[in-house]
Short mmCIF file of C-alpha atoms in Angstrom, two decimals:
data_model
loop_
_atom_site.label_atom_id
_atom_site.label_comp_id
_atom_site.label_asym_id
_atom_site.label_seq_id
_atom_site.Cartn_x
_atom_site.Cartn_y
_atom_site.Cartn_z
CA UNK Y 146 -26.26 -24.19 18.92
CA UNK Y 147 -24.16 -21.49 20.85
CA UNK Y 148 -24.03 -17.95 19.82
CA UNK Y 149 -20.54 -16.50 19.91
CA UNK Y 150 -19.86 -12.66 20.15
CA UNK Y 151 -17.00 -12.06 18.35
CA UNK Y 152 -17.39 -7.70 18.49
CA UNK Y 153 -15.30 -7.60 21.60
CA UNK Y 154 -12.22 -9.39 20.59
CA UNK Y 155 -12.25 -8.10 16.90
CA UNK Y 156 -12.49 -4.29 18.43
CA UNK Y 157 -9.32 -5.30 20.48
CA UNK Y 158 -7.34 -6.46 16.78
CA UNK Y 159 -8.94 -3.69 15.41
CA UNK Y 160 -6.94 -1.08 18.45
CA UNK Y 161 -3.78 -3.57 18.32
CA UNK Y 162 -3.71 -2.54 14.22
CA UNK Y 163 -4.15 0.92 14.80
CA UNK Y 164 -1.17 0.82 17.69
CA UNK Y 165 1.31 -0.98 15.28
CA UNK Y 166 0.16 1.71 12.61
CA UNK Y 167 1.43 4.46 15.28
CA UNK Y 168 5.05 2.26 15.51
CA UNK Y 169 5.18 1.83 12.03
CA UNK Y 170 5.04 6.10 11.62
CA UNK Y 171 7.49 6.36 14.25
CA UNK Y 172 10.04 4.02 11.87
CA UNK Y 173 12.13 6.33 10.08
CA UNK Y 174 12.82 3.42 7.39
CA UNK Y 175 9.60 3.30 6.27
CA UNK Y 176 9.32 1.94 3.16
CA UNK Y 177 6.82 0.44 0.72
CA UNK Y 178 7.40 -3.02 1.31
CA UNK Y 179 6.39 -1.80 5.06
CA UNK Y 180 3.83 0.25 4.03
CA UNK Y 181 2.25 -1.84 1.93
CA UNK Y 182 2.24 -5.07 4.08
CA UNK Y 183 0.66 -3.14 6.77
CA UNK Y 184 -1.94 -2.19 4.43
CA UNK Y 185 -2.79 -5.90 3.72
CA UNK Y 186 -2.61 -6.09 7.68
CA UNK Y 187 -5.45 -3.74 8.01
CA UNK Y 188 -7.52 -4.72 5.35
CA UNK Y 189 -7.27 -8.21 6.89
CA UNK Y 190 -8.30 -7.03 10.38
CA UNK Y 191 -11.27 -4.42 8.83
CA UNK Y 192 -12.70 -7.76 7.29
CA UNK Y 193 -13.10 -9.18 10.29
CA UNK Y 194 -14.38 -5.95 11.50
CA UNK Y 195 -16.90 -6.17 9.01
CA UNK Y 196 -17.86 -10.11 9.80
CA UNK Y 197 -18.28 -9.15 13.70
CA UNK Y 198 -20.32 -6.32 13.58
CA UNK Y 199 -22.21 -6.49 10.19
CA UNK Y 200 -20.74 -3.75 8.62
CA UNK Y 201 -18.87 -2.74 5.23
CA UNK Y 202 -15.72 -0.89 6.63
CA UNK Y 203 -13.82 -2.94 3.93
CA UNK Y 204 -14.97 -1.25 0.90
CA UNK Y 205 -13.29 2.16 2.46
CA UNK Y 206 -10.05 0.39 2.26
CA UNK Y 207 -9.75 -1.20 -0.79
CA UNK Y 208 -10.70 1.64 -2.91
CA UNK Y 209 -7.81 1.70 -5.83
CA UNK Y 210 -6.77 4.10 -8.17
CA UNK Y 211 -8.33 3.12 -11.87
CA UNK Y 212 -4.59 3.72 -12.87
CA UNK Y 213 -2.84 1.17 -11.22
CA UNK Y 214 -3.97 -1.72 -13.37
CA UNK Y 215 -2.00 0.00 -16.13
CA UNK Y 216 1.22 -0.66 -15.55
CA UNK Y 217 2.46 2.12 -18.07
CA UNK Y 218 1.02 4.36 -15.61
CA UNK Y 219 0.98 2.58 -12.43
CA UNK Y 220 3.42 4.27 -9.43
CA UNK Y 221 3.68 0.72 -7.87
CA UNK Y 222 7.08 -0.01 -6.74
CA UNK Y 223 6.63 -3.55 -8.34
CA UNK Y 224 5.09 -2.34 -11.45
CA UNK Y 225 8.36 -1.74 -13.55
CA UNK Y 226 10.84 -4.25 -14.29
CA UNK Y 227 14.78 -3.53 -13.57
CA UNK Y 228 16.90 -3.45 -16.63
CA UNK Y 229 20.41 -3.17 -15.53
CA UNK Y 230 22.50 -2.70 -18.53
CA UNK Y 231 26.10 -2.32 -17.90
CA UNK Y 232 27.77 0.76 -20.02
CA UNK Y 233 29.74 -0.14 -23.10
CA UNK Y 234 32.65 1.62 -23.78
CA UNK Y 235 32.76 3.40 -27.48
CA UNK Y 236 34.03 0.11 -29.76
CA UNK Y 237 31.56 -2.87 -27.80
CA UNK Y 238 28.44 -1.20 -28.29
CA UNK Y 239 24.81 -3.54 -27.90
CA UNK Y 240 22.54 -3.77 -30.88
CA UNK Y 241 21.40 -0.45 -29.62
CA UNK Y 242 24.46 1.30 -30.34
CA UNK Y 243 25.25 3.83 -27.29
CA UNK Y 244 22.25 4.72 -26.52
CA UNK Y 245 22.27 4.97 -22.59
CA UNK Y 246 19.60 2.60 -22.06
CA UNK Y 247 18.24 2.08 -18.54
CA UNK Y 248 14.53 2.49 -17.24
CA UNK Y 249 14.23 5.94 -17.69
CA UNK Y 250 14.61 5.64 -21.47
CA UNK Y 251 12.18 1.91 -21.12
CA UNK Y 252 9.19 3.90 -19.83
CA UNK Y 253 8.84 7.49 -20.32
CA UNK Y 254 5.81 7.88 -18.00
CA UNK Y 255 8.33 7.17 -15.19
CA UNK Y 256 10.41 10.49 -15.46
CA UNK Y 257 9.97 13.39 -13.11
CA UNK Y 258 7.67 11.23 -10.77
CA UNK Y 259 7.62 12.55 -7.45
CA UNK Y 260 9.01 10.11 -4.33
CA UNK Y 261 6.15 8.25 -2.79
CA UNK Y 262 5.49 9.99 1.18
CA UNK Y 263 4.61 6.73 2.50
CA UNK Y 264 4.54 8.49 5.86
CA UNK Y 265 1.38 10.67 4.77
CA UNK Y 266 -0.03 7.41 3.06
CA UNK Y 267 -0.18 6.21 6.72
CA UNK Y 268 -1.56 9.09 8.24
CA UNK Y 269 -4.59 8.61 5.75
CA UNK Y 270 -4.67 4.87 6.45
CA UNK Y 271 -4.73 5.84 10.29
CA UNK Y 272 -7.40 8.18 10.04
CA UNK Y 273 -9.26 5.86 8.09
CA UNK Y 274 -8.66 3.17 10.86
CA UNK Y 275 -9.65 5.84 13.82
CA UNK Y 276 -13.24 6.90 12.11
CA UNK Y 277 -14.12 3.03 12.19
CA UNK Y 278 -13.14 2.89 15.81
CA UNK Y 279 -15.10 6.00 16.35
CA UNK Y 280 -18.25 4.33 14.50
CA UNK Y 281 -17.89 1.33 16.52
CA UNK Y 282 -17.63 2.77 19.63
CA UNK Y 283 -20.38 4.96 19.08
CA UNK Y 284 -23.01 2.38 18.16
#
């Protein structure tokens, strides 16, 4: 039985991720479909990160916010569903009357959120992405 070291080839996917990371943050249409399917990118990669070299990197990446399961709270893009009520004119009201009904009204957690910086979310994700290199490299 042959003995296959995989560390070599798994560092070079692991400084290919962190190269399309630096592309990505150069995109000025970032968004979080982008972001977000990056994310699954790296925490793909880490894994095997963590299969070459015996490590736990992974755990660092998939650390979620308690929050998000709830989707009353949850800032997740895909959290929400989109109600698009067309406005009634005074006469043809819905069985709400004319109460202006759109998401807003539907979930009152979701007023006066700030915009997601998915930009600094990928700073952090970089970061996180650089200390593992470091680690690696330093071993």
């Amino acid at each position: 039985m042959f003995f296959f070291d995989d560390s070599a080839k798994t560092l070079r996917e692991l400084l290919e991720v962190l190269s399309k990371g630096i592309d990505l943050l150069a995109n000025d249409s970032l968004n979080a479909e982008l972001y977000y399917a990056y994310e699954k990118y790296v925490i793909a990669t880490i894994k095997l990160v963590d299969n070459a070299y015996w490590k736990n990197y992974a755990s660092r990446f998939e650390e979620k916010n308690p929050f998000d399961s709830y989707p009353f709270t949850s800032p997740s893009i895909y959290s929400q569903p989109r109600i698009n009520v067309p406005y009634q004119p005074f006469g043809q009201q819905t069985l709400l009357g004319n109460f202006a009904y759109n998401q807003q009204y539907l979930n009152p957690f979701m007023q006066n959120q700030p915009p997601v910086n998915y930009k600094e979310k990928l700073k952090t994700l970089l970061q996180k992405i650089t200390t593992v290199v470091k680690e690696l490299t330093m071993e």
